[in-house]
Short mmCIF file of C-alpha atoms in Angstrom, two decimals:
data_model
loop_
_atom_site.label_atom_id
_atom_site.label_comp_id
_atom_site.label_asym_id
_atom_site.label_seq_id
_atom_site.Cartn_x
_atom_site.Cartn_y
_atom_site.Cartn_z
CA MET A 627 28.38 -21.93 16.64
CA GLU A 628 29.49 -20.13 19.77
CA TYR A 629 26.97 -19.13 22.42
CA ARG A 630 26.75 -16.87 25.43
CA ILE A 631 24.46 -17.27 28.41
CA GLU A 632 21.64 -14.73 28.90
CA HIS A 633 19.00 -14.81 31.61
CA ASP A 634 15.51 -13.51 32.24
CA SER A 635 12.90 -14.05 34.97
CA MET A 636 12.50 -17.68 33.88
CA GLY A 637 16.18 -18.58 34.01
CA GLU A 638 19.18 -18.95 31.73
CA VAL A 639 19.12 -19.28 27.95
CA ARG A 640 21.85 -19.89 25.37
CA VAL A 641 22.03 -17.13 22.72
CA PRO A 642 24.25 -17.08 19.61
CA ALA A 643 27.35 -15.14 20.61
CA ASP A 644 27.30 -12.91 17.52
CA ARG A 645 23.69 -11.75 18.05
CA TYR A 646 22.57 -8.81 20.16
CA TRP A 647 19.24 -10.21 21.33
CA GLY A 648 18.70 -11.66 24.78
CA ALA A 649 16.87 -14.39 26.60
CA GLN A 650 13.27 -13.39 25.88
CA THR A 651 13.93 -13.03 22.17
CA GLU A 652 15.67 -16.41 22.11
CA ARG A 653 12.74 -18.11 23.84
CA SER A 654 10.37 -16.73 21.19
CA HIS A 655 12.83 -17.69 18.46
CA GLU A 656 12.76 -21.29 19.67
CA ASN A 657 9.06 -21.54 20.57
CA PHE A 658 7.50 -20.10 17.38
CA LEU A 659 8.97 -22.07 14.49
CA ILE A 660 6.32 -20.78 12.10
CA GLY A 661 7.34 -19.11 8.85
CA VAL A 662 10.93 -18.73 10.05
CA GLY A 663 13.04 -16.69 7.64
CA ILE A 664 10.00 -15.91 5.50
CA GLU A 665 7.29 -14.26 7.59
CA THR A 666 9.48 -12.34 10.00
CA MET A 667 8.30 -9.15 11.65
CA PRO A 668 8.33 -6.45 8.92
CA ALA A 669 11.47 -4.31 8.85
CA GLU A 670 9.24 -1.23 8.87
CA ILE A 671 7.99 -2.21 12.33
CA ILE A 672 11.56 -2.78 13.57
CA HIS A 673 12.67 0.64 12.32
CA ALA A 674 9.60 2.24 13.91
CA PHE A 675 10.60 0.61 17.21
CA GLY A 676 13.96 2.35 16.87
CA ILE A 677 12.17 5.67 16.46
CA LEU A 678 9.82 5.21 19.39
CA LYS A 679 12.53 3.87 21.73
CA LYS A 680 14.72 6.87 20.95
CA ALA A 681 11.78 9.23 21.49
CA ALA A 682 10.90 7.48 24.76
CA ALA A 683 14.49 7.76 26.00
CA ARG A 684 14.47 11.48 25.30
CA ALA A 685 11.14 11.93 27.06
CA ASN A 686 12.38 9.92 30.04
CA ALA A 687 15.57 12.00 30.18
CA ALA A 688 13.42 15.13 30.46
CA LEU A 689 10.98 13.69 33.00
CA LYS A 690 13.12 11.17 34.89
CA PRO A 691 16.71 12.52 34.64
CA GLU A 692 17.73 10.63 37.76
CA LYS A 693 16.99 7.33 35.97
CA MET A 694 17.61 8.19 32.32
CA THR A 695 21.02 9.78 32.72
CA GLN A 696 22.81 11.64 29.97
CA LYS A 697 25.25 8.73 29.52
CA LYS A 698 22.41 6.28 29.07
CA LEU A 699 20.57 8.62 26.71
CA GLU A 700 23.59 9.08 24.46
CA ALA A 701 24.28 5.35 24.22
CA ILE A 702 20.61 4.51 23.64
CA GLU A 703 20.25 7.16 20.94
CA LYS A 704 23.24 5.79 19.04
CA ALA A 705 21.90 2.24 19.27
CA CYS A 706 18.44 3.38 18.15
CA ASP A 707 19.93 5.16 15.16
CA GLU A 708 21.44 1.86 14.06
CA VAL A 709 18.04 0.19 14.41
CA ILE A 710 16.33 2.97 12.44
CA SER A 711 18.87 2.80 9.62
CA GLY A 712 18.45 -0.96 9.23
CA GLU A 713 22.02 -1.76 10.27
CA LEU A 714 20.76 -4.16 12.94
CA ASP A 715 18.00 -5.89 10.96
CA ASP A 716 19.77 -9.25 11.29
CA HIS A 717 19.32 -9.05 15.05
CA PHE A 718 15.50 -9.12 14.77
CA PRO A 719 14.68 -12.75 13.87
CA LEU A 720 11.18 -13.11 15.28
CA VAL A 721 8.23 -14.18 13.16
CA VAL A 722 4.82 -12.58 12.82
CA TRP A 723 3.18 -15.65 14.32
CA GLN A 724 3.96 -14.96 17.97
CA THR A 725 2.08 -13.43 20.87
CA GLY A 726 -0.74 -11.24 19.56
CA SER A 727 0.40 -8.23 21.56
CA GLY A 728 3.81 -8.21 19.89
CA THR A 729 5.43 -8.43 23.33
CA GLN A 730 8.32 -10.53 22.08
CA SER A 731 9.16 -8.08 19.30
CA ASN A 732 9.08 -5.24 21.82
CA MET A 733 11.47 -7.21 24.02
CA ASN A 734 13.59 -8.01 20.96
CA ALA A 735 13.97 -4.25 20.45
CA ASN A 736 14.65 -3.68 24.16
CA GLU A 737 17.32 -6.39 24.29
CA VAL A 738 19.08 -5.42 21.08
CA ILE A 739 19.14 -1.72 21.91
CA ALA A 740 20.35 -2.41 25.46
CA HIS A 741 23.06 -4.79 24.26
CA ARG A 742 24.25 -2.41 21.57
CA ALA A 743 24.11 0.60 23.91
CA ASN A 744 26.27 -1.30 26.41
CA MET A 745 28.76 -2.09 23.67
CA LEU A 746 28.91 1.58 22.70
CA ALA A 747 29.51 2.45 26.37
CA ALA A 748 32.10 -0.30 26.86
CA ASN A 749 34.26 1.82 29.11
CA GLU A 750 31.66 1.57 31.86
CA SER A 751 32.53 -0.69 34.81
CA LYS A 752 29.21 -2.54 34.53
CA PRO A 753 26.42 -2.75 31.90
CA LEU A 754 24.91 0.69 31.54
CA CYS A 755 21.46 -0.21 30.22
CA HIS A 756 18.90 -2.87 31.16
CA PRO A 757 16.31 -3.95 28.55
CA ASN A 758 13.31 -3.53 30.84
CA ASP A 759 14.42 -0.88 33.30
CA ASP A 760 15.96 1.50 30.78
CA ILE A 761 14.93 0.78 27.19
CA ASN A 762 11.36 -0.07 28.18
CA MET A 763 11.13 2.66 30.84
CA SER A 764 7.61 4.19 31.07
CA GLN A 765 6.36 1.74 28.42
CA SER A 766 4.59 -1.56 27.88
CA SER A 767 4.45 -3.83 24.88
CA ASN A 768 0.75 -3.03 24.86
CA ASP A 769 1.36 0.61 23.95
CA THR A 770 4.65 0.31 22.05
CA PHE A 771 3.49 -2.17 19.43
CA PRO A 772 0.42 -0.18 18.34
CA THR A 773 2.62 2.90 18.31
CA ALA A 774 5.12 1.17 16.02
CA MET A 775 2.22 0.12 13.78
CA HIS A 776 1.00 3.69 13.39
CA ILE A 777 4.46 5.17 12.85
CA SER A 778 5.37 2.60 10.20
CA ALA A 779 1.98 2.94 8.47
CA VAL A 780 2.29 6.73 8.17
CA LEU A 781 5.90 6.58 6.99
CA GLN A 782 5.26 3.92 4.35
CA MET A 783 2.07 5.49 3.03
CA GLU A 784 3.53 9.00 2.82
CA ASP A 785 7.08 8.18 1.75
CA SER A 786 6.52 5.16 -0.50
CA LEU A 787 2.96 4.54 -1.71
CA MET A 788 1.71 8.08 -2.23
CA PRO A 789 4.77 9.20 -4.23
CA ALA A 790 4.37 6.13 -6.49
CA VAL A 791 0.74 7.08 -7.14
CA GLU A 792 1.72 10.70 -7.82
CA ARG A 793 4.26 9.58 -10.40
CA LEU A 794 1.70 7.43 -12.21
CA ILE A 795 -0.76 10.33 -12.18
CA GLY A 796 1.95 12.41 -13.85
CA THR A 797 2.51 9.73 -16.50
CA PHE A 798 -1.21 9.54 -17.30
CA SER A 799 -1.37 13.35 -17.50
CA GLU A 800 1.39 13.29 -20.12
CA LEU A 801 -0.43 10.55 -22.04
CA GLU A 802 -3.61 12.64 -22.00
CA LYS A 803 -1.85 15.56 -23.65
CA ALA A 804 -0.13 13.33 -26.18
CA ASN A 805 -3.44 11.74 -27.27
CA GLU A 806 -5.74 14.74 -27.49
CA GLY A 807 -8.02 14.71 -30.51
CA ILE A 808 -7.90 10.93 -31.04
CA VAL A 809 -11.49 9.63 -31.12
CA LYS A 810 -12.33 5.97 -30.51
CA SER A 811 -15.28 3.81 -29.64
CA GLY A 812 -16.37 3.75 -26.04
CA ARG A 813 -17.44 0.51 -24.42
CA THR A 814 -19.90 -0.37 -21.67
CA HIS A 815 -20.82 -3.88 -20.50
CA LEU A 816 -17.97 -5.06 -22.79
CA GLN A 817 -20.19 -3.97 -25.69
CA ASP A 818 -19.78 -1.16 -28.21
CA ALA A 819 -20.90 2.25 -26.95
CA VAL A 820 -20.83 5.83 -28.20
CA PRO A 821 -17.52 7.54 -29.06
CA ILE A 822 -15.03 8.87 -26.56
CA SER A 823 -11.64 10.48 -27.05
CA PHE A 824 -8.65 8.44 -25.95
CA SER A 825 -7.51 11.36 -23.79
CA GLN A 826 -10.90 11.32 -22.03
CA GLU A 827 -10.49 7.61 -21.35
CA ILE A 828 -7.03 8.21 -19.90
CA SER A 829 -8.39 11.08 -17.81
CA GLY A 830 -10.69 8.60 -16.10
CA TRP A 831 -7.68 6.56 -15.03
CA ARG A 832 -5.87 9.67 -13.84
CA SER A 833 -8.85 11.00 -11.90
CA SER A 834 -9.40 7.64 -10.19
CA LEU A 835 -5.83 7.75 -8.87
CA GLU A 836 -6.24 11.36 -7.77
CA LYS A 837 -9.32 10.37 -5.77
CA ASP A 838 -7.45 7.44 -4.24
CA LEU A 839 -4.59 9.75 -3.27
CA ALA A 840 -7.03 12.12 -1.58
CA LEU A 841 -8.64 9.23 0.31
CA MET A 842 -5.26 7.99 1.54
CA LYS A 843 -4.29 11.46 2.74
CA LEU A 844 -7.55 11.57 4.66
CA ALA A 845 -6.98 8.08 6.09
CA VAL A 846 -3.48 8.89 7.33
CA GLY A 847 -4.84 11.49 9.77
CA PRO A 848 -6.14 9.10 12.44
CA LEU A 849 -2.89 7.09 12.27
CA ARG A 850 -1.02 10.10 13.65
CA GLU A 851 -2.45 9.34 17.11
CA LEU A 852 -0.05 7.25 19.21
CA ALA A 853 -0.90 4.83 22.00
CA LEU A 854 2.45 5.37 23.77
CA GLY A 855 1.85 6.47 27.33
CA GLY A 856 -1.07 4.14 27.93
CA THR A 857 1.29 1.37 29.16
CA ALA A 858 -0.40 -1.94 30.08
CA VAL A 859 -4.15 -1.26 29.99
CA GLY A 860 -4.46 2.40 29.06
CA THR A 861 -4.16 3.92 32.54
CA GLY A 862 -0.55 5.04 32.05
CA LEU A 863 0.71 3.08 35.05
CA ASN A 864 4.48 3.67 35.64
CA ALA A 865 4.65 6.45 33.05
CA PRO A 866 5.32 9.97 34.38
CA GLU A 867 2.76 12.68 33.80
CA GLY A 868 3.24 14.32 30.43
CA PHE A 869 5.25 11.41 29.02
CA ASP A 870 2.64 10.66 26.34
CA VAL A 871 2.58 14.23 25.01
CA LEU A 872 6.34 14.63 25.11
CA VAL A 873 7.09 11.31 23.43
CA ALA A 874 4.69 12.13 20.57
CA GLU A 875 6.51 15.44 20.11
CA GLU A 876 9.83 13.62 19.96
CA VAL A 877 8.51 11.12 17.41
CA SER A 878 7.38 14.08 15.30
CA LYS A 879 10.85 15.62 15.48
CA LEU A 880 12.57 12.37 14.56
CA THR A 881 10.32 11.62 11.58
CA GLY A 882 9.60 15.13 10.38
CA LYS A 883 5.91 14.22 10.39
CA GLU A 884 3.05 15.22 12.64
CA PHE A 885 2.20 12.79 15.42
CA ARG A 886 0.18 13.38 18.58
CA THR A 887 -0.77 11.39 21.63
CA ALA A 888 -4.06 9.51 21.45
CA PRO A 889 -6.61 11.33 23.64
CA ASN A 890 -8.10 8.04 24.89
CA LYS A 891 -5.49 5.37 25.56
CA PHE A 892 -8.12 2.72 26.34
CA HIS A 893 -9.32 3.07 22.78
CA ALA A 894 -5.77 3.23 21.41
CA LEU A 895 -4.81 -0.11 22.97
CA THR A 896 -7.89 -2.12 22.17
CA SER A 897 -9.33 -0.69 18.94
CA LYS A 898 -7.61 -0.81 15.59
CA ASP A 899 -10.22 1.10 13.60
CA GLU A 900 -7.64 3.58 12.30
CA LEU A 901 -5.73 0.80 10.53
CA VAL A 902 -8.95 -0.67 9.13
CA PHE A 903 -9.94 2.74 7.78
CA ALA A 904 -6.51 3.38 6.27
CA HIS A 905 -6.34 -0.05 4.68
CA GLY A 906 -9.76 0.62 3.18
CA ALA A 907 -8.23 3.55 1.31
CA VAL A 908 -5.35 1.31 0.23
CA LYS A 909 -7.88 -1.27 -0.98
CA ALA A 910 -9.70 1.43 -2.97
CA LEU A 911 -6.43 2.14 -4.75
CA ALA A 912 -5.95 -1.57 -5.42
CA ALA A 913 -9.46 -1.77 -6.88
CA ASP A 914 -8.77 1.12 -9.25
CA MET A 915 -5.39 -0.31 -10.25
CA MET A 916 -7.14 -3.61 -11.04
CA LYS A 917 -9.60 -1.77 -13.29
CA ILE A 918 -6.92 0.32 -15.02
CA ALA A 919 -4.67 -2.69 -15.64
CA ASN A 920 -7.60 -4.66 -17.06
CA ASP A 921 -8.60 -1.77 -19.35
CA ILE A 922 -5.08 -1.54 -20.70
CA ARG A 923 -4.65 -5.25 -21.34
CA TRP A 924 -8.05 -5.41 -23.06
CA LEU A 925 -7.21 -2.42 -25.26
CA ALA A 926 -3.81 -3.99 -26.09
CA SER A 927 -5.25 -7.48 -26.71
CA GLY A 928 -4.26 -9.11 -29.97
CA PRO A 929 -2.10 -8.15 -31.67
CA ARG A 930 -4.37 -9.12 -34.57
CA LEU A 931 -7.37 -10.93 -33.13
CA GLY A 932 -8.16 -8.71 -30.15
CA LEU A 933 -9.09 -5.05 -29.75
CA GLY A 934 -5.56 -3.94 -30.54
CA GLU A 935 -6.34 -0.24 -30.11
CA ILE A 936 -3.14 0.44 -28.19
CA THR A 937 0.30 -1.04 -28.01
CA ILE A 938 2.27 -1.53 -24.81
CA PRO A 939 5.98 -2.30 -24.36
CA ALA A 940 7.10 -5.84 -25.13
CA ASN A 941 9.27 -6.62 -22.11
CA GLU A 942 9.94 -10.35 -22.40
CA PRO A 943 8.90 -13.44 -24.40
CA GLY A 944 5.42 -14.59 -23.42
CA SER A 945 5.44 -18.27 -24.16
CA SER A 946 7.75 -21.25 -23.94
CA ILE A 947 6.02 -22.90 -26.92
CA MET A 948 4.55 -20.09 -29.08
CA PRO A 949 7.35 -18.13 -30.74
CA GLY A 950 6.90 -14.37 -30.90
CA LYS A 951 4.13 -14.26 -28.31
CA VAL A 952 4.25 -11.26 -25.98
CA ASN A 953 1.95 -10.90 -22.97
CA PRO A 954 0.73 -7.92 -20.89
CA THR A 955 2.79 -9.06 -17.91
CA GLN A 956 2.91 -5.73 -16.11
CA CYS A 957 -0.88 -5.57 -16.15
CA GLU A 958 -0.97 -9.11 -14.80
CA GLN A 959 1.34 -8.35 -11.87
CA VAL A 960 -0.85 -5.35 -10.98
CA THR A 961 -3.98 -7.49 -10.91
CA MET A 962 -2.31 -10.15 -8.76
CA VAL A 963 -1.10 -7.54 -6.29
CA ALA A 964 -4.61 -6.08 -6.18
CA VAL A 965 -6.00 -9.53 -5.31
CA GLN A 966 -3.45 -9.87 -2.50
CA VAL A 967 -4.36 -6.46 -1.10
CA MET A 968 -8.05 -7.34 -1.12
CA GLY A 969 -7.29 -10.54 0.76
CA ASN A 970 -5.16 -8.59 3.21
CA ASP A 971 -8.06 -6.24 3.78
CA ALA A 972 -10.21 -9.13 4.96
CA ALA A 973 -7.45 -10.20 7.38
CA VAL A 974 -6.98 -6.66 8.72
CA GLY A 975 -10.69 -6.15 9.26
CA PHE A 976 -11.26 -9.49 10.91
CA ALA A 977 -8.21 -9.09 13.16
CA ALA A 978 -9.41 -5.66 14.27
CA SER A 979 -12.71 -7.18 15.38
CA GLN A 980 -11.07 -9.72 17.66
CA GLY A 981 -9.69 -7.72 20.58
CA ASN A 982 -10.97 -8.53 24.06
CA PHE A 983 -11.34 -6.11 26.95
CA GLU A 984 -8.29 -3.82 27.19
CA LEU A 985 -6.15 -5.16 24.34
CA ASN A 986 -6.27 -6.33 20.75
CA VAL A 987 -4.10 -9.44 20.46
CA PHE A 988 -4.03 -9.70 16.66
CA MET A 989 -1.63 -6.81 16.09
CA PRO A 990 1.32 -8.61 14.43
CA VAL A 991 -0.86 -10.09 11.69
CA MET A 992 -2.50 -6.70 11.14
CA ALA A 993 0.88 -5.01 10.85
CA TYR A 994 2.16 -7.71 8.49
CA ASN A 995 -0.83 -7.49 6.14
CA PHE A 996 -1.10 -3.71 6.21
CA LEU A 997 2.55 -3.10 5.47
CA GLN A 998 2.63 -5.82 2.82
CA SER A 999 -0.27 -4.14 1.03
CA VAL A 1000 1.43 -0.75 1.08
CA ARG A 1001 4.80 -2.12 0.00
CA LEU A 1002 3.43 -4.35 -2.76
CA LEU A 1003 1.24 -1.61 -4.20
CA ALA A 1004 4.04 0.96 -4.13
CA GLU A 1005 6.44 -1.37 -5.93
CA SER A 1006 3.76 -2.71 -8.28
CA ILE A 1007 2.62 0.75 -9.36
CA GLU A 1008 6.17 1.94 -10.01
CA SER A 1009 6.98 -1.21 -12.00
CA PHE A 1010 3.79 -0.77 -14.02
CA ARG A 1011 4.57 2.90 -14.68
CA VAL A 1012 8.16 2.37 -15.78
CA ASN A 1013 7.66 -0.86 -17.76
CA CYS A 1014 4.20 -0.29 -19.24
CA ALA A 1015 2.37 3.00 -18.78
CA VAL A 1016 5.07 5.28 -20.17
CA GLY A 1017 5.13 3.18 -23.35
CA ILE A 1018 1.39 3.15 -24.13
CA ARG A 1019 0.77 4.19 -27.74
CA ALA A 1020 -2.51 4.59 -29.60
CA ASP A 1021 -3.07 2.67 -32.84
CA GLN A 1022 -5.06 5.43 -34.50
CA GLU A 1023 -5.88 3.42 -37.60
CA LYS A 1024 -7.38 0.59 -35.56
CA MET A 1025 -9.26 3.06 -33.37
CA ARG A 1026 -10.67 4.83 -36.43
CA GLY A 1027 -11.68 1.55 -38.07
CA ASN A 1028 -13.44 0.29 -34.93
CA LEU A 1029 -15.13 3.65 -34.45
CA HIS A 1030 -16.64 3.80 -37.91
CA ASN A 1031 -17.66 0.14 -37.74
CA SER A 1032 -19.58 0.61 -34.49
CA LEU A 1033 -23.34 0.27 -34.64
CA MET A 1034 -23.70 2.46 -31.58
CA LEU A 1035 -22.93 5.51 -33.70
CA VAL A 1036 -26.59 5.25 -34.58
CA THR A 1037 -27.20 7.12 -31.29
CA ALA A 1038 -26.28 10.32 -33.20
CA LEU A 1039 -29.40 9.82 -35.32
CA ASN A 1040 -31.82 9.84 -32.35
CA PRO A 1041 -32.62 13.57 -32.67
CA TYR A 1042 -33.41 13.16 -36.37
CA ILE A 1043 -35.23 9.83 -36.72
CA GLY A 1044 -36.12 8.92 -33.09
CA TYR A 1045 -34.97 6.14 -30.78
CA GLU A 1046 -37.12 3.35 -32.24
CA ASN A 1047 -36.20 4.08 -35.85
CA ALA A 1048 -32.54 4.35 -34.84
CA ALA A 1049 -32.83 0.90 -33.20
CA LYS A 1050 -34.37 -0.52 -36.41
CA THR A 1051 -31.49 0.98 -38.37
CA ALA A 1052 -28.89 -0.63 -36.11
CA HIS A 1053 -30.60 -4.04 -36.20
CA LEU A 1054 -30.88 -4.00 -40.01
CA ALA A 1055 -27.25 -3.01 -40.39
CA TYR A 1056 -26.14 -5.79 -38.03
CA GLU A 1057 -28.34 -8.50 -39.53
CA ASN A 1058 -27.34 -7.75 -43.12
CA GLY A 1059 -23.74 -6.73 -42.57
CA ILE A 1060 -24.25 -3.30 -44.11
CA SER A 1061 -23.37 0.20 -42.93
CA LEU A 1062 -25.63 2.39 -40.83
CA LYS A 1063 -25.94 4.76 -43.76
CA GLU A 1064 -27.11 2.00 -46.07
CA ALA A 1065 -29.61 0.73 -43.48
CA CYS A 1066 -30.99 4.19 -42.73
CA VAL A 1067 -31.49 5.03 -46.43
CA GLN A 1068 -32.93 1.56 -47.16
CA LEU A 1069 -35.51 2.05 -44.37
CA GLY A 1070 -36.37 5.48 -45.76
CA PHE A 1071 -35.57 7.39 -42.59
CA LEU A 1072 -33.03 9.77 -44.20
CA THR A 1073 -31.65 10.45 -47.64
CA ALA A 1074 -28.00 9.73 -48.24
CA GLU A 1075 -27.29 13.45 -48.41
CA ARG A 1076 -29.11 14.22 -45.15
CA PHE A 1077 -27.35 11.31 -43.43
CA ASP A 1078 -23.97 12.77 -44.35
CA GLU A 1079 -25.07 16.17 -43.05
CA VAL A 1080 -25.99 14.95 -39.55
CA PHE A 1081 -23.67 11.97 -39.04
CA HIS A 1082 -20.29 13.05 -37.65
CA PRO A 1083 -18.87 10.50 -35.16
CA GLU A 1084 -15.84 12.66 -34.24
CA GLU A 1085 -18.19 15.34 -32.98
CA MET A 1086 -20.04 12.98 -30.63
CA ILE A 1087 -17.47 13.30 -27.82
#
């Protein structure tokens, strides 16, 4: 491998010749050999750095034109566009397990953008851009990393997770319409309960997702506040007046989404309550997806010895030893993802509690867990929708058989024979393996004719 020599305030460092990063990135690359190639800084954070560095360059050009010249701005903007698009992802090798402020990832962005900007301005007699003096102008790692966290969180929630939830809501709405009028047994405590229509059961799933979507939209609001402009400790040292407001406006223009400067930068640097709150909404979605997936795999259990009230698509063989076995694998992946999100929530919450004085130094692990939760849920929900939910079909014969075999239909007799007599009827029917009608007539509570007049399970919904 060929190398070039880069330097920083600590001296010279060898850097792979085909990589755009510089000395500080290389030091981190060598010093933090933890999860290399696996737990690297999320691409969403890298792309958000491209957005904020471009916005900062524009703000600096407006407020410090003598330092951020038009030539520099044009070269930096082009380099940032390549970062935003993902073209330069291979030049961001650093792992999550680094300094808790994310300083090294900020410098990774500064070095790559400066290097690439200088390449794009190759006709200049000397390097046009310096990582610290130009790309990091008016900034600190302490305000850029939390800004990248908020930008990436908003983009991923609004552009990835929420649309996936909306599509599944649409699928459940279609299933509701397709299953209107189908009556089945309800269940509580995993025991037989009074009747419910299948469309009503599906509506519960749909409504849960609609509530989760509303909660996430509410939770995104606080994430629109950006720490940029607070610099090292929240005072805004070395940032020109108005930089924070202007840079938030530029981020809004670049993303097409509303962002604003955080009114209190001391809070923005040290507290991560907005991410905790937002991840709570994501966890609520995971909890509902766990419940929905479990409902569906219970209802599809069998095919002969379980509930078997619905069928779901058979996507792949389910056993290496039992021929013909098919498992509810899409439901299983949803439940595993939900477990991961719940674990991530514990990490996010604990990390948010650990900042000291003017800075939280657990930001990379928060970003990693938050973005993993959003990405996994978005992909999990879409996979579940396409490979399972759209293919759910009711087995009406099995539903009807279970419904009419349920002892809890005796609840319909309460107004005619009373609760205690209805309970006696149910117990006698269960103990002797006879129907509710036979038990009720045998106990003398109703005649067979009167029973038929008042007992209509399909009307109990």
